[in-house]
Coordinates of C-alpha atoms in Angstrom, one line a residue:
X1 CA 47.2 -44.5 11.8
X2 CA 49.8 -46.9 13.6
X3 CA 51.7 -48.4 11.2
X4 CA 54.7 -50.8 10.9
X5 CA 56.1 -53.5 13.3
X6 CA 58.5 -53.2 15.8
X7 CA 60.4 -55.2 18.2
X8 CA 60.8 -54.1 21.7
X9 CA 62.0 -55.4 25.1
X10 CA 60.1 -55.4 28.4
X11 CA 62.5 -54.4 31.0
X12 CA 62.3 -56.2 34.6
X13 CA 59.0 -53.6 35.7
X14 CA 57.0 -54.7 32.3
X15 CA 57.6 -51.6 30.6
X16 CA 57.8 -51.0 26.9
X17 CA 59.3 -48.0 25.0
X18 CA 56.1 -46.7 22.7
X19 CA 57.2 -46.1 19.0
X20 CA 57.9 -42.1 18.6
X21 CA 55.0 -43.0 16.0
X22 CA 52.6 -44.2 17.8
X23 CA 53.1 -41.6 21.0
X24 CA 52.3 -39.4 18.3
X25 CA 49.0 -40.3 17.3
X26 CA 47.8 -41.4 21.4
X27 CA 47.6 -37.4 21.4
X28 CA 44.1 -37.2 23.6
X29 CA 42.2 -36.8 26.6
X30 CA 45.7 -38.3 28.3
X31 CA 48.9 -38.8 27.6
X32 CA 49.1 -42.5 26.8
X33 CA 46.8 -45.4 25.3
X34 CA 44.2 -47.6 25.9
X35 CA 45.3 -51.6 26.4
X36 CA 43.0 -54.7 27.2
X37 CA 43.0 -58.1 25.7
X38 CA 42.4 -58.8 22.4
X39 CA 38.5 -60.3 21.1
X40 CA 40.3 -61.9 18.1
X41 CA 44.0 -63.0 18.9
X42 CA 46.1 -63.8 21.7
X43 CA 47.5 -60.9 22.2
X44 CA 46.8 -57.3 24.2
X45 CA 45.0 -54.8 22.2
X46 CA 46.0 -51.0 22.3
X47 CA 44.8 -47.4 20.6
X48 CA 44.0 -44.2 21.5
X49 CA 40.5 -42.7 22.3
X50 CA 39.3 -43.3 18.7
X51 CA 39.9 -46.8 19.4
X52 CA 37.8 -47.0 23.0
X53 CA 35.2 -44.5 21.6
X54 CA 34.2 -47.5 18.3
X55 CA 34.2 -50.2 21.1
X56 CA 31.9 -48.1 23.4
X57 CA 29.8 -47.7 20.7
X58 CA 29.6 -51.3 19.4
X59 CA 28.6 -52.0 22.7
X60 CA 26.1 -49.3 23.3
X61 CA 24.5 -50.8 19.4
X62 CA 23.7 -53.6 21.8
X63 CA 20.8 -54.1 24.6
X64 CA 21.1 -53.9 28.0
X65 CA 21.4 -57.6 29.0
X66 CA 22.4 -58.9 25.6
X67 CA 24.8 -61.8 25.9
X68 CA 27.2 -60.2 22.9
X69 CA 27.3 -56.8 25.1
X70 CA 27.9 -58.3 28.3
X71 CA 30.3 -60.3 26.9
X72 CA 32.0 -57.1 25.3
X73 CA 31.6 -55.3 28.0
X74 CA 33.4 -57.4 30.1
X75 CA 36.5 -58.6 27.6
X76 CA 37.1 -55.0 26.6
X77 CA 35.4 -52.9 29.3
X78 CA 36.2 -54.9 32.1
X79 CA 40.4 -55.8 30.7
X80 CA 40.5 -52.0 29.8
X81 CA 43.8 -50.3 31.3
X82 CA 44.8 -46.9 31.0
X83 CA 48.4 -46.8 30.4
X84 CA 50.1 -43.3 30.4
X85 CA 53.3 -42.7 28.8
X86 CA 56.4 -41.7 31.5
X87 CA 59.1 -39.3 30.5
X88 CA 61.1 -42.0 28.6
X89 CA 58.0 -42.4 26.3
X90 CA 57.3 -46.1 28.3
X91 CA 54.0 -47.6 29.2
X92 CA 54.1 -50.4 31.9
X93 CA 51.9 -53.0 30.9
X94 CA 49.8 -54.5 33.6
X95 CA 51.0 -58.1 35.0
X96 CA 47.7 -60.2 34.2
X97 CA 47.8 -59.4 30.9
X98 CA 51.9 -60.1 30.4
X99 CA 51.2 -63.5 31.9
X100 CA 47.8 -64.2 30.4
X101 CA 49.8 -63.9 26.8
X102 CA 53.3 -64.9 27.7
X103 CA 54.7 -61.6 27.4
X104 CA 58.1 -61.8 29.3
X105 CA 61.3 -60.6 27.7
X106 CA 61.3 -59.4 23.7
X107 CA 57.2 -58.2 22.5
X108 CA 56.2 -57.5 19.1
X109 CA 54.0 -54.3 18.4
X110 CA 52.2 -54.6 15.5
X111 CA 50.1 -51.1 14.0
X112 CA 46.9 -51.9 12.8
X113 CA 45.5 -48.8 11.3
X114 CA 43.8 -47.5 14.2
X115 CA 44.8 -49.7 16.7
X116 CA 48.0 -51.7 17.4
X117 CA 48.7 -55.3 19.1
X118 CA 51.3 -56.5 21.6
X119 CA 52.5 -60.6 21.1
X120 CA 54.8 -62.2 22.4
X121 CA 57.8 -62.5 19.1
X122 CA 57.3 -66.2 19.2
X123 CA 53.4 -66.9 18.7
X124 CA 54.0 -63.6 16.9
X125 CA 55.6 -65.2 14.0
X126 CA 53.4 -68.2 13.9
X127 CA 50.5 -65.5 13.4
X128 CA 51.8 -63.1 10.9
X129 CA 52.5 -66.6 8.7
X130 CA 49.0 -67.6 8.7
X131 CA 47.9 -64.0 7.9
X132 CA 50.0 -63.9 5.2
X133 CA 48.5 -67.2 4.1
X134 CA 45.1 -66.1 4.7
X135 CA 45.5 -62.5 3.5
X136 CA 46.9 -64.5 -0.2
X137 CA 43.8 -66.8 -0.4
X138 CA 41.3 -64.2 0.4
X139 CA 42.8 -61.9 -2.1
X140 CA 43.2 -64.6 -5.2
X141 CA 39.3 -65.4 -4.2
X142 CA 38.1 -61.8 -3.9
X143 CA 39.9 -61.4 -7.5
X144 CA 38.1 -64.5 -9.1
X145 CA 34.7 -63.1 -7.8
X146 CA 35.5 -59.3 -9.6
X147 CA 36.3 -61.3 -12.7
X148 CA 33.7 -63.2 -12.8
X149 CA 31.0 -60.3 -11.8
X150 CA 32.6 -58.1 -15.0
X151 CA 32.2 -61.2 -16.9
X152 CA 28.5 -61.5 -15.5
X153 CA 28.1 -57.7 -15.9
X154 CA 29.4 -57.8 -19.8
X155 CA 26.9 -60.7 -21.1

């Protein structure tokens, strides 16, 4: 699972030093990850084959010529890059995706279980806040609805 955050630097040629971590679980058909824009955020979207195998099969769930596939097919499928590690454990990320999400000097990578996100630090920090805030409400609500079932279940 990728795990953690981290704070990295792109140098001048886009490139970012891959967690030690995270090399270790790309471990696959290549020697690197999987990167396209993200479906629910503003930020690019990485894992490994695990990660491009579930989208692949989301999409293949889907009809030929259903709006939701073709509009899968072409956010993921179509913004897909294959990113290979170099010897210094780097991947370069591709220019339209550092400028479609304002990725210029320091990026945060964030592990999501079994995929990982690249922001810029700044809207970064503005999106962890409202997760937090989200991730606190949801939780307090999910409780209430537990304690009121056993209350439900006990009468």
């Amino acid at each position: 699972m990728f795990l953690s955050t981290f704070e990295k630097q792109l140098d001048a040629k886009r490139r970012i030093v891959v967690p030690q971590e995270f090399r270790a679980l790309a471990s696959g058909p290549f020697d690197g990850v999987f990167c396209f824009p993200s479906i629910e955020a503003d930020c690019i979207e990485g894992g490994h084959q695990a990660l491009f195998d579930r989208y692949s099969g989301v999409i293949d769930e889907l009809d030929f010529g259903d709006p939701l596939r073709s509009a899968l097919e072409t956010s993921v499928l179509g913004g897909m890059a294959r990113l290979s590690f170099d010897t210094a454990g780097r991947i370069t990320l591709p220019e339209t995706l550092c400028d479609m999400f304002g990725l210029t000097d320091w990026v945060t990578v964030v592990g999501m279980g079994e995929r990982f996100q690249i922001w810029s630090r700044d809207a970064f920090q503005a999106h962890r806040s409202a997760q937090r805030d989200l991730a606190r409400d949801g939780l307090a609500q999910m409780r209430a609805q537990q304690r009121a079932a056993r209350v439900g279940s006990a009468t």
